Coordinates of C-alpha atoms in Angstrom, one line a residue:
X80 CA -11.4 -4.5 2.4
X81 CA -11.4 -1.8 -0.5
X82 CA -8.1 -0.4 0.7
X83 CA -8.6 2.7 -2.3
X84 CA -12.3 3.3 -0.3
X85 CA -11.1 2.7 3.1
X86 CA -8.5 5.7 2.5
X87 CA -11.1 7.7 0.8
X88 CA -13.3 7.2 4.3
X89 CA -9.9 8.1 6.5
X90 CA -8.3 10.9 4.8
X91 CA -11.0 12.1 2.4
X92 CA -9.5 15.6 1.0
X93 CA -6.1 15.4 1.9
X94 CA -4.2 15.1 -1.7
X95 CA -3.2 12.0 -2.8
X96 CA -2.0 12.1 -6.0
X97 CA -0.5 15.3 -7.6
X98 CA 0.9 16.4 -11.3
X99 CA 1.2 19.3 -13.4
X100 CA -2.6 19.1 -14.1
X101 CA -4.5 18.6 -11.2
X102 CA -4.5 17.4 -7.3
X103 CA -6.3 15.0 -6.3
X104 CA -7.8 13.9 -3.2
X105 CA -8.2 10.4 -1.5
X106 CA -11.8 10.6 -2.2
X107 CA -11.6 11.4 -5.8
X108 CA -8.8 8.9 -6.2
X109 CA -12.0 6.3 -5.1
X110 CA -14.4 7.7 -7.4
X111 CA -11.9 7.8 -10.4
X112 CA -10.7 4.6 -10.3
X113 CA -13.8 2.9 -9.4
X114 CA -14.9 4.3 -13.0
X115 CA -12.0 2.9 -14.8
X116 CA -12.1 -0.3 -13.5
X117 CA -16.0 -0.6 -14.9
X118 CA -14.0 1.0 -18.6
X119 CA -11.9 -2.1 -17.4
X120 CA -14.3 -4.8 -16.9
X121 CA -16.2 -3.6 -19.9
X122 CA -13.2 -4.5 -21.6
X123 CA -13.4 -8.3 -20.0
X124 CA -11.1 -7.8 -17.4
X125 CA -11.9 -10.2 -14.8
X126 CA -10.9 -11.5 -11.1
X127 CA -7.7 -13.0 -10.9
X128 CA -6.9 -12.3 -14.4
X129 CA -3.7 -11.2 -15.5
X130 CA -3.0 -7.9 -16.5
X131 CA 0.0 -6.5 -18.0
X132 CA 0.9 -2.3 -18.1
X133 CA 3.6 -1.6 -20.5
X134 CA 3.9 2.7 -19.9
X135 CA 6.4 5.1 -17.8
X136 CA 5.5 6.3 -14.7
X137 CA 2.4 8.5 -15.1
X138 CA -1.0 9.4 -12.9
X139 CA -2.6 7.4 -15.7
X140 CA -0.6 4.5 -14.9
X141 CA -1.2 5.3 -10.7
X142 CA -5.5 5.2 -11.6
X143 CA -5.1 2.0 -13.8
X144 CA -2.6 -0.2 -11.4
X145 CA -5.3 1.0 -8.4
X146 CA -8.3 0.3 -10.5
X147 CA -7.1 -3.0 -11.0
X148 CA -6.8 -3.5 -7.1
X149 CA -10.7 -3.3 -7.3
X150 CA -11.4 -5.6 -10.1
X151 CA -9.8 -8.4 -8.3
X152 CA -7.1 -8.5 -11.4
X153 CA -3.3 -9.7 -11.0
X154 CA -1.2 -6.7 -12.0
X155 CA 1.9 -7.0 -14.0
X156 CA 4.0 -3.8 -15.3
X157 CA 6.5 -4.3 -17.2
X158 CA 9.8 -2.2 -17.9
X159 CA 8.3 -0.5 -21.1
X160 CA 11.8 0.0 -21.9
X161 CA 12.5 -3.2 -23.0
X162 CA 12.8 -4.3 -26.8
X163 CA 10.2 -6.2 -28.5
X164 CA 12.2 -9.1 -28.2
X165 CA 12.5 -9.4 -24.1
X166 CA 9.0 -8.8 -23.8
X167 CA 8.2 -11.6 -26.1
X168 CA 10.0 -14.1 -23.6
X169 CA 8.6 -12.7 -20.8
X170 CA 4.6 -13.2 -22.1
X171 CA 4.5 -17.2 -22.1
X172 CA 5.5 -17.5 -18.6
X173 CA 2.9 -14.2 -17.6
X174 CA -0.1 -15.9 -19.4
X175 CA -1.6 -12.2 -19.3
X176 CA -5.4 -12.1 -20.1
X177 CA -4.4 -8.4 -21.4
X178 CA -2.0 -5.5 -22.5
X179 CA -2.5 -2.6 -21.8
X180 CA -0.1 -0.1 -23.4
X181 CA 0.1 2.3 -26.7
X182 CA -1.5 1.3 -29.7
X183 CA 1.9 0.9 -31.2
X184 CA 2.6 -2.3 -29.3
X185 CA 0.1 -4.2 -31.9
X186 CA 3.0 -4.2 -34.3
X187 CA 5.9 -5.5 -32.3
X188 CA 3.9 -8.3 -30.4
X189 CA 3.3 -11.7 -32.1
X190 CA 1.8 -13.1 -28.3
X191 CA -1.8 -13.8 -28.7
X192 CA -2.6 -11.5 -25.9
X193 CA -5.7 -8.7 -26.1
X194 CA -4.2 -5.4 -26.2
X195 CA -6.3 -2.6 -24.2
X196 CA -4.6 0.5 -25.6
X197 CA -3.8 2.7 -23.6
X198 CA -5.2 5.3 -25.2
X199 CA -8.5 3.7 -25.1
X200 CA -8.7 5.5 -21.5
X201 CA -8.5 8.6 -23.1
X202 CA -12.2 8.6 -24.4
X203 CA -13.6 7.4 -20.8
X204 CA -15.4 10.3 -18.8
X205 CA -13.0 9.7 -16.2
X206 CA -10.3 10.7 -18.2
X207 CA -12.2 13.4 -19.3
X208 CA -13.1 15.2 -16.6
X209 CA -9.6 14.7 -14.9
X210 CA -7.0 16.1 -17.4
X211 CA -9.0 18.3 -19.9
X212 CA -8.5 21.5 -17.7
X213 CA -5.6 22.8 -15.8
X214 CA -5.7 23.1 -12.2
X215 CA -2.9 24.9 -10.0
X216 CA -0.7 22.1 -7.7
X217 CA -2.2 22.5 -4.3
X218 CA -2.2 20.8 -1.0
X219 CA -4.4 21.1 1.9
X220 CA -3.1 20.3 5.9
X221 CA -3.5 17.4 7.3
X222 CA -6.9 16.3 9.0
X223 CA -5.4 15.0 12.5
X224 CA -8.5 13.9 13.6
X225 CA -8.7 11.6 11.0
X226 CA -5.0 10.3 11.1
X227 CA -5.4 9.0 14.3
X228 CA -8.0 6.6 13.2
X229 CA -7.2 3.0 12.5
X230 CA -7.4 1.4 8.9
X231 CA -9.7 -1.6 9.1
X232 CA -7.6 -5.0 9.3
X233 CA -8.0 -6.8 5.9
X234 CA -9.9 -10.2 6.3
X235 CA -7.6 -13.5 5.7
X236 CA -9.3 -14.5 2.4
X237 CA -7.9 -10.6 0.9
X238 CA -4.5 -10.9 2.4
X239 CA -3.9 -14.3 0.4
X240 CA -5.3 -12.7 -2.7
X241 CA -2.1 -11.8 -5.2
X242 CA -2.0 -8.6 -6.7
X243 CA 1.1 -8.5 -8.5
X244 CA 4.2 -10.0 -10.9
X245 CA 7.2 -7.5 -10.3
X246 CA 10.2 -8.8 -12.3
X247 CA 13.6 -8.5 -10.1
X248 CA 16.2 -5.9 -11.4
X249 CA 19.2 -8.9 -11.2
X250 CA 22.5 -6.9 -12.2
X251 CA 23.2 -10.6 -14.3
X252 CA 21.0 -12.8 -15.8
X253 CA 17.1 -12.7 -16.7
X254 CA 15.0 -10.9 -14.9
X255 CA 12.5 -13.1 -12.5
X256 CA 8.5 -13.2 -12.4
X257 CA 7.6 -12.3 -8.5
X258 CA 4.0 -13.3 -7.2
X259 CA 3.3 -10.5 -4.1
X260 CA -0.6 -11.3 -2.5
X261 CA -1.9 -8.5 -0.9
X262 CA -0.5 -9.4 2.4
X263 CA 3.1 -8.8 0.7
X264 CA 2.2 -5.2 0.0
X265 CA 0.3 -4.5 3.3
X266 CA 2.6 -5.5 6.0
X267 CA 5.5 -4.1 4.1
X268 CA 3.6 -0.8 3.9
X269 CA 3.1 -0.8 7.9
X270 CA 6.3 -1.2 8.5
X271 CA 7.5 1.2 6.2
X272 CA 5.6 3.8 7.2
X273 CA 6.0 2.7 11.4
X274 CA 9.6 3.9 10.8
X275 CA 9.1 6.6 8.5
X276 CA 6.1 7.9 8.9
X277 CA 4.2 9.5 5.7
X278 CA 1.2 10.6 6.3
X279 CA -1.3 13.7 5.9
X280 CA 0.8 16.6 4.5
X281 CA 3.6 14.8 3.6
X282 CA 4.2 14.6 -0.2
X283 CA 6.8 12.1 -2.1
X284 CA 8.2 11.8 -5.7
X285 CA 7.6 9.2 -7.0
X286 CA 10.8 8.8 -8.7
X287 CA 11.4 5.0 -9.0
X288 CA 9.4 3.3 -11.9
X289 CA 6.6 1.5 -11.0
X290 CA 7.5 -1.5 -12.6
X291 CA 10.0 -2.0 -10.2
X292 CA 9.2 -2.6 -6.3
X293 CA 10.1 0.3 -4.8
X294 CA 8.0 2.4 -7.0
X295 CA 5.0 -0.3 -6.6
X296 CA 5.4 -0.3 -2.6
X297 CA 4.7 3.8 -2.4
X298 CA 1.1 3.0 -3.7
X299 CA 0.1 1.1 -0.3
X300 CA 2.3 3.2 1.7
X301 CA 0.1 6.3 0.1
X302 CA -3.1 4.6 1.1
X303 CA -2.7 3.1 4.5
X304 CA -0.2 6.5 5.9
X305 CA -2.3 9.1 3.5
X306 CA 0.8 11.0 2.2
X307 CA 0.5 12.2 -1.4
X308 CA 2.2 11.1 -4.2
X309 CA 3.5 13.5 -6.8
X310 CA 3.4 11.8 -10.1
X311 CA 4.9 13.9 -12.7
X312 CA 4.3 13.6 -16.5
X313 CA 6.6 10.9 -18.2
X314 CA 9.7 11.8 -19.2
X315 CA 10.3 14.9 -16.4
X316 CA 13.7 15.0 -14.7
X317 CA 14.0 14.3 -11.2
X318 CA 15.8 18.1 -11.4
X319 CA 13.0 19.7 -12.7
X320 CA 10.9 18.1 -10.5
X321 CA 12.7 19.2 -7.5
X322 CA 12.3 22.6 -8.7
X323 CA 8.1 22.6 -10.0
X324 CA 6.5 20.8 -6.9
X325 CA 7.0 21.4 -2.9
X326 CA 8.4 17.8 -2.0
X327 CA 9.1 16.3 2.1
X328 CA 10.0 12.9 0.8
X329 CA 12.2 11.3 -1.9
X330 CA 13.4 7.8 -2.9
X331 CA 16.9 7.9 -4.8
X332 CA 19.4 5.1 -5.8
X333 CA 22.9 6.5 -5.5
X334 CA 23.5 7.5 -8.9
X335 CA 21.1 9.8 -8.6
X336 CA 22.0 11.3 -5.6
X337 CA 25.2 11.8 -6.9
X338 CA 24.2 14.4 -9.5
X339 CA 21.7 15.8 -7.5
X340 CA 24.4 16.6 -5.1
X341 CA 26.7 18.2 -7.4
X342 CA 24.3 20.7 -8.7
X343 CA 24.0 23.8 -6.1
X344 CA 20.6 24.5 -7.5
X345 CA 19.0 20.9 -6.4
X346 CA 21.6 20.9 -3.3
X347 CA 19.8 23.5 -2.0
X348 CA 16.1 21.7 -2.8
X349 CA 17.4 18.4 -0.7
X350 CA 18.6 20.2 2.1
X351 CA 15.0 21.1 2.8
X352 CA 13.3 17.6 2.4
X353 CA 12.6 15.4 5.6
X354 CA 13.5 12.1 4.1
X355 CA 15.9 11.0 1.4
X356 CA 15.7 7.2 1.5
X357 CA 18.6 5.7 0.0
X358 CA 18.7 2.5 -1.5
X359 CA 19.0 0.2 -5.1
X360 CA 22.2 -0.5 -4.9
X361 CA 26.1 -0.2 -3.1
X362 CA 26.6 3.1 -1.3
X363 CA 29.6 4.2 -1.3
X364 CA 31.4 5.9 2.0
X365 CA 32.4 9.2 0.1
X366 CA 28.7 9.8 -1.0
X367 CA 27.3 9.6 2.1
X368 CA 30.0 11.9 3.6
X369 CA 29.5 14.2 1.2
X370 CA 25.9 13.7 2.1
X371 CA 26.3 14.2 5.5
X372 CA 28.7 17.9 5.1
X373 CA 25.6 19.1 3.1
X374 CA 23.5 18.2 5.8
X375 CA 21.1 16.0 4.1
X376 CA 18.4 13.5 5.7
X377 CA 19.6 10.7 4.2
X378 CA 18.0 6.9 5.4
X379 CA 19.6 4.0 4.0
X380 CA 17.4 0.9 2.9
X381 CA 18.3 -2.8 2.3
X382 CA 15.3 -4.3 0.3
X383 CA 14.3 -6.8 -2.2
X384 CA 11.6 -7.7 -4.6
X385 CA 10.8 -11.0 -2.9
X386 CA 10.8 -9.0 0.4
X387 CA 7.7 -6.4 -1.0
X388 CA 10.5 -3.7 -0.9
X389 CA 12.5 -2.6 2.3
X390 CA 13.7 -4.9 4.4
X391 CA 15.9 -2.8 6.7
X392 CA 16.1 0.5 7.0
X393 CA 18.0 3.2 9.6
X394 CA 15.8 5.1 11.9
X395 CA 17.8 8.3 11.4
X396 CA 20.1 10.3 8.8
X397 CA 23.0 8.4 8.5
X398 CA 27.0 9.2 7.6
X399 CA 27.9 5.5 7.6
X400 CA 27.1 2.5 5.3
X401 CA 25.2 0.6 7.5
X402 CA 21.5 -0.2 6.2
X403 CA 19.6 0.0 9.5
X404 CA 18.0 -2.3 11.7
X405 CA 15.2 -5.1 10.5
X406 CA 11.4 -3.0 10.2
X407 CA 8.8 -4.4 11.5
X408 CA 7.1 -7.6 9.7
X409 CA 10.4 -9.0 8.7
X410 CA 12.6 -11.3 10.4
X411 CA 16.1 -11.5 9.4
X412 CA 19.2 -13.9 9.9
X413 CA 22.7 -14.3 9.1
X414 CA 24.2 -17.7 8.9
X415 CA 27.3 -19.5 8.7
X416 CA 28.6 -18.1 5.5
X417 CA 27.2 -14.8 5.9
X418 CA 24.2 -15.5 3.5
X419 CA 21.3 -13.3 4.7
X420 CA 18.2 -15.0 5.0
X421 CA 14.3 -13.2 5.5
X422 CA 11.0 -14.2 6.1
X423 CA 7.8 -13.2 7.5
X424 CA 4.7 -11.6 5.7
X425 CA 6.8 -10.0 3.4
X426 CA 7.9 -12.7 1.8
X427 CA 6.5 -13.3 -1.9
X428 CA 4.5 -15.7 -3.4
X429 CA 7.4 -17.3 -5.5
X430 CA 8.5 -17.0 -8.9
X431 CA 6.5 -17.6 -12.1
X432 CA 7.1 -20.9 -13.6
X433 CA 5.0 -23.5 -15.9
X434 CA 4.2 -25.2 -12.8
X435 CA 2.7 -22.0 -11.2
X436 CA 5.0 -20.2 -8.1
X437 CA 7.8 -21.6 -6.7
X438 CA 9.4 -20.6 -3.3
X439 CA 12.3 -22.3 -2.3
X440 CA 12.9 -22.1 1.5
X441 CA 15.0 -24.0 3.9
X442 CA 13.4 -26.2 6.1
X443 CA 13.2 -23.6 8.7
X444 CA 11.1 -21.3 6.4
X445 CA 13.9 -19.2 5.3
X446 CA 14.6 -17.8 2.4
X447 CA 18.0 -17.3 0.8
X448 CA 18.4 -13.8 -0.4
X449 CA 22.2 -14.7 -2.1
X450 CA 23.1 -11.2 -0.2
X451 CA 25.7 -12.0 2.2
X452 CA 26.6 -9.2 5.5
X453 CA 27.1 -8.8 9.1
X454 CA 24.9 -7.5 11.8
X455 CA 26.8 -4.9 14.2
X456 CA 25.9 -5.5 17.8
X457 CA 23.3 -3.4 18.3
X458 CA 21.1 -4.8 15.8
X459 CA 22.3 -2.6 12.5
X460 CA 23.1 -4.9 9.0
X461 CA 26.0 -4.2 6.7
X462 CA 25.8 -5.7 3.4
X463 CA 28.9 -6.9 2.0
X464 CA 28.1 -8.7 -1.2
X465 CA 26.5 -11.3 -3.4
X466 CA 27.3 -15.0 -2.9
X467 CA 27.1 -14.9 -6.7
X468 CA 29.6 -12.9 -7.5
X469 CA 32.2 -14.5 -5.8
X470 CA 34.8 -16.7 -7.6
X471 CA 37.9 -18.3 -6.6
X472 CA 41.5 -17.0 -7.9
X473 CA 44.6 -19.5 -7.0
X474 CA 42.5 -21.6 -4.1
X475 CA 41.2 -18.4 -2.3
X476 CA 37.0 -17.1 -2.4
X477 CA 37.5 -13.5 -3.8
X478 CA 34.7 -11.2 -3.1
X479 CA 34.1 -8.5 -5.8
X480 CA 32.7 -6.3 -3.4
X481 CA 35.5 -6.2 -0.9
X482 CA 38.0 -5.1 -3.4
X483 CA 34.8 -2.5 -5.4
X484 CA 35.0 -1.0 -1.6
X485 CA 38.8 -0.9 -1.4
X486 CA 39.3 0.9 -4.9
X487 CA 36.8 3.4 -3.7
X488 CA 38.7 4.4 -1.0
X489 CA 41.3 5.8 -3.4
X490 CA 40.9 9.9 -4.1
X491 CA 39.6 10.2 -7.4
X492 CA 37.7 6.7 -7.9
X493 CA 33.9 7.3 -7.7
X494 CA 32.8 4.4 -8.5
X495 CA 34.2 0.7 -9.4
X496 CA 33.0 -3.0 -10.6
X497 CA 35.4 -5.9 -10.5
X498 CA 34.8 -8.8 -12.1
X499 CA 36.2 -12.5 -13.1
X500 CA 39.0 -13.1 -15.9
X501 CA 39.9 -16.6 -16.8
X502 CA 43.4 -17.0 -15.9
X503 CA 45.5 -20.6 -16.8
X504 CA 47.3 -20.2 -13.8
X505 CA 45.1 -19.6 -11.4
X506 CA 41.5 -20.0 -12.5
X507 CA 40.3 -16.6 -12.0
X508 CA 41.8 -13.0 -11.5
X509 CA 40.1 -9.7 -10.5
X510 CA 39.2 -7.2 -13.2
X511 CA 38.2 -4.0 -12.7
X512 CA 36.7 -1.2 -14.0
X513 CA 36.9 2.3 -12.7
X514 CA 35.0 5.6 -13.1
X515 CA 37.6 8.3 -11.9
X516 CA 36.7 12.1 -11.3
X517 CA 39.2 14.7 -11.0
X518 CA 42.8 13.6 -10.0
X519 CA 43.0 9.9 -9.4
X520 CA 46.5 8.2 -8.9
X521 CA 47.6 5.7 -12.0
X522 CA 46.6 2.4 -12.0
X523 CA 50.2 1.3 -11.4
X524 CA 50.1 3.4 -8.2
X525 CA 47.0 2.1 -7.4
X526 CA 48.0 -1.5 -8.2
X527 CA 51.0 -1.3 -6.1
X528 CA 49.0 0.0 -3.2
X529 CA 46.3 -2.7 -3.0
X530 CA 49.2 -5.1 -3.0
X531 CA 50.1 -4.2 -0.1
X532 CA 46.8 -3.4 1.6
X533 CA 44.5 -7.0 0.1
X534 CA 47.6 -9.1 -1.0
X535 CA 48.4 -10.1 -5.3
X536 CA 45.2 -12.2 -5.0
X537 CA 42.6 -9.1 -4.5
X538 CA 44.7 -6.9 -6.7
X539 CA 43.1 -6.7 -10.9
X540 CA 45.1 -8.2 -12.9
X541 CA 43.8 -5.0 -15.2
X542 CA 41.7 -1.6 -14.7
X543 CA 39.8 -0.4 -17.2
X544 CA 38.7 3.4 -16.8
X545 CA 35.0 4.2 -17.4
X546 CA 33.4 7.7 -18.4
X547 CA 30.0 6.0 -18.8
X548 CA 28.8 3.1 -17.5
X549 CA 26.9 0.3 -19.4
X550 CA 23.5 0.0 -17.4
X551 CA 20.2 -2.5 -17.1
X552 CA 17.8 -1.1 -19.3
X553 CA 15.4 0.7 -17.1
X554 CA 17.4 1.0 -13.8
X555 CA 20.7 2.9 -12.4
X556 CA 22.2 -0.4 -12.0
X557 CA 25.7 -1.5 -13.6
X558 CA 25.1 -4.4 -16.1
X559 CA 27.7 -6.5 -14.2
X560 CA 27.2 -9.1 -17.0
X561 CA 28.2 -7.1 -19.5
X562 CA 31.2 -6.3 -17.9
X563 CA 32.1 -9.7 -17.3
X564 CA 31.6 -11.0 -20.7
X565 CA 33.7 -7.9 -21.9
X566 CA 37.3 -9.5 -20.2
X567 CA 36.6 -12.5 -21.8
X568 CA 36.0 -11.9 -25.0

C-alpha cells in the first residue's frame, strides 16, 4: 500500500499540508511527491537505501521525508542543529547512501557520503510550480462521505519494511539510532488518532522537529485520519504562528506552554484550540493548574522513541499529572521495581549497531523503558522517574525526581533538577538546581523545610539558582549531564 496515494483516493481535496505560500491538498501531496521521488531516484536513491535529511522543519522537508516513503528508502533526519563534529560520529553507524541538506554541509563533512543538496530541489518542476507564486492559506470542510471510508490494511511484507532511524532525545549520554518499520509508524498512528481524532478539518502545528518522534509520527497521523498539517517556514515562532494560521490542534512540551501561557495575546489563541497535547518531558502540578484556571484542553502524553511516539495518553483535558491510560496497540506493565515495560506493534526495530539492530527484551517480550511509575486503579500511569537517575546517598536509593517534585511544590520554584554530588561520607548527596520566579523563600528556608517533610537524605546538600537553563541541542530538555558534571568539577 502507497499510504501518500491511498489518502489522496480517501480525502482528495481536503488540505493536507499548509504554509505561508500555498495549501495543499491530499491529492496534490500524491502528485508532488511522486515527482520528487523520480528527482530522487534520478539521483540514485534506491530501495532500502539510507537516506539522511539534515534541515529545520519545512514543507520541503514534509515532500522529501514522504517522497522517500515511495522510493522504498530508509529515512534518517537528523538534528541539523548539531555541530560538524556529532554528526561525524553519528555517520559510520548510519551507513547513509546519501545527504541531503544545504550545499554548505560539503565543507564540514569528511564522511564519504553523496550529498544531494538541498537546494538541488529547487530547480525540479515540482518545486517550481509549488512555491514560485503566492497563494492565500485556505481550508476547505471536511468530505464526510469520504471519512467514513476505511484505509486499506497494509499487506505483511510493507508493515515489516523499515522507514526510519530517529535518534532518542536522552537528557544524558549519546543520542541512540532507532530502526521504526512501517508497522511502527502505522499502528501508533491508529491509536493516536482512535483517542484523538484528527481528521478532515482539523488542522495541527506542526511544532515539534521532525527529527524527533513526535514530529515524525504527525506525518502518518496526517495520512491515515486526513487532518492538515500546517508547516510554517523555518525559523517562525510558535507565537507568530498562533497568530498567522487558524489552528484546532497543537503538540507542546512544557516549556513551551509555559510562555505561551504567560502571554495574554497567545492565551487567548489556546483557549480556542480543541487539543493541546502535552508531553516531552516532567509536568509540573502548577502548570497544569494554571492550565486548567485558563481553561485550556490540555491532554497529557507518556511516549517514547522506541514506542513510535505516544504510548499513553488521557482521553480528556486534564488538571492532574497523570499521563492517561495505555492507547490502543500498546501493552504496558509495571513490575517489581516500578520499571515500566511496553510492547506490541509499536515497538521499534532496535538500535543501530555494527552488527545491524539490536532489541533487548526480556524473555517475555518486554521491553525495559528505564521509566519507572505507578498505575492508579482505574487504569491511569503516573510516571515517577528514571531508574537511571537514581543514586544512593548514606545506604538509601534517592530518586531525583521525588525531591524535583517536592521543590516545586514551594511558591516561587518553577522549575528544578537535582542531581548527584560525591560526598566522602556518604557516597552521594542531592544537588539541586532551581529556576525561581517572583518571591521564592531562601534556600535555608527551603532547606529547613524539606528536612522536615523528605528527611537530611532528600534534602541538597546545595541549590544553585538558574535564570536560564543549559539545554540538548535541538530540544526543550534540561541537559541533566551537564548539570551533573558541573557539581563535580
Amino acid at each position: 500500500m502507497d499510504i501518500v496515494a491511498n489518502a489522496a483516493q480517501k480525502y482528495s481535496h481536503n488540505p493536507a499540508l499548509i504554509n505561508e505560500k500555498k495549501t495543499l491538498s491530499f491529492r496534490d501531496l500524491e502528485a508532488v511527491t511522486g515527482r520528487i521521488a523520480t528527482v530522487l531516484q534520478r539521483q540514485g536513491i534506491r530501495k532500502g537505501d539510507i537516506v539522511t535529511l539534515c534541515m529545520p522543519n519545512s514543507a520541503t522537508m514534509v515532500l522529501l521525508l514522504l517522497a522517500l516513503l515511495k522510493t522504498g528508502s530508509v529515512a534518517a533526519p537528523l538534528n541539523y542543529r548539531f555541530p560538524a563534529s556529532r554528526l561525524q560520529t553519528l555517520f559510520p553507524l548510519l551507513k547513509s547512501t546519501a545527504l541531503i541538506g544545504p550545499q554548505s554541509l560539503t565543507n564540514k563533512l569528511a564522511h564519504p557520503v553523496k550529498l544531494i543538496p538541498e537546494e538541488i530541489m529547487a530547480e525540479s518542476s515540482a518545486w517550481k510550480q509549488l512555491f514560485t507564486e503566492k497563494k492565500p492559506v485556505q481550508t476547505k470542510s471536511a468530505e464526510h462521505d469520504s471519512a467514513n471510508r476505511q484505509l486499506d490494511s497494509p499487506p505483511a511484507q510493507q508493515l515489516r519494511k523499515p522507514v526510519t532511524v530517529i535518534h532518542t532525545s536522552s537528557s544524558s549520554g549519546l543520542p541512540k539510532a532507532a530502526l521504526h518499520s512501517f508497522a511502527n509508524h502505522y499502528y501508533s498512528a491508529l491509536g493516536s488518532n482512535e483517542n484523538l481524532p484528527f481528521g478532515p478539518g482539523d488542522i495541527w502545528l506542526l511544532s515539534l522537529p521532525l527529527f524527533h518522534i513526535g514530529g515524525y509520527a504527525m506525518l502518518f497521523r496526517s495520512l491515515l485520519g486526513g487532518g492538515a498539517l500546517v508547516v510554517p517556514e523555518p525559523g517562525t515562532l510558535i507565537q507568530d504562528a498562533l497568530c498567522r494560521f487558524h489552528l484546532s490542534h497543537l503538540s507542546l512540551v512544557p516549556t513551551q506552554l509555559y510562555r505561551l501561557i504567560n502571554d495574554e495575546k497567545t492565551l487567548k489563541k489556546l483557549q480556542d484550540f480543541k487539543v493541546i497535547l502535552l508531553g516531552g518531558s516532567t509536568v509540573e502540578p502548577a502548570l497544569l493548574e494554571e492550565a486548567s484556571k485558563a481553561e485550556l484542553p490540555v491532554y497529557l502524553t507518556y511516549g517514547s522513541t522506541e514506542m513510535s511516539s505516544q504510548i499513553t495518553t488521557t482521553s480528556g483535558p486534564v488538571s492532574t499529572i497523570g499521563a492517561g491510560k495505555v492507547l490502543p496497540y500498546r501493552e504496558l506493565l509495571i513490575d517489581k521495581e516500578s520499571e515500566i515495560l511496553v510492547k506490541g506493534p509499536c515497538l521499534f526495530q532496535g538500535y543501530l549497531s555494527e552488527r545491524g539492530p539490536m532489541l533487548k527484551t526480556d524473555a517475555s517480550g518486554w521491553f525495559h523503558t528505564g521509566d519507572t511509575g505507578e498505575m492508579s486503579p482505574d487504569g491511569e500511569l503516573l510516571v515517577t522517574g528514571r531508574t537511571d537517575n537514581m543514586f544512593i546517598s548514606g545506604g538509601e536509593n534517592i530518586h531525583p525526581e521525588e525531591i524535583e517534585r517536592a521543590l516545586c511544590s514551594f511558591e516561587g520554584v518553577r522549575r528544578a533538577i537535582v542531581v548527584p554530588v560525591d560526598d566522602p561520607e556518604y557516597g552521594f548527596r542531592p544537588s539541586a538546581f532551581i529556576e525561581v520566579t517572583g518571591k521564592a523563600l531562601t534556600d535555608d528556608e527551603i532547606k529547613a523545610t524539606l528536612s522536615r517533610k523528605t528527611g537530611k537524605l532528600k534534602t541538597p546538600e546545595t541549590i544553585t539558582r538558574v535564570e536560564q537553563w543549559r539545554l540538548l541541542t535541538g530540544t526543550e530538555k534540561i541537559d541533566r549531564g551537564y548539570y551533573k558534571r558541573l557539581v563535580n568539577e
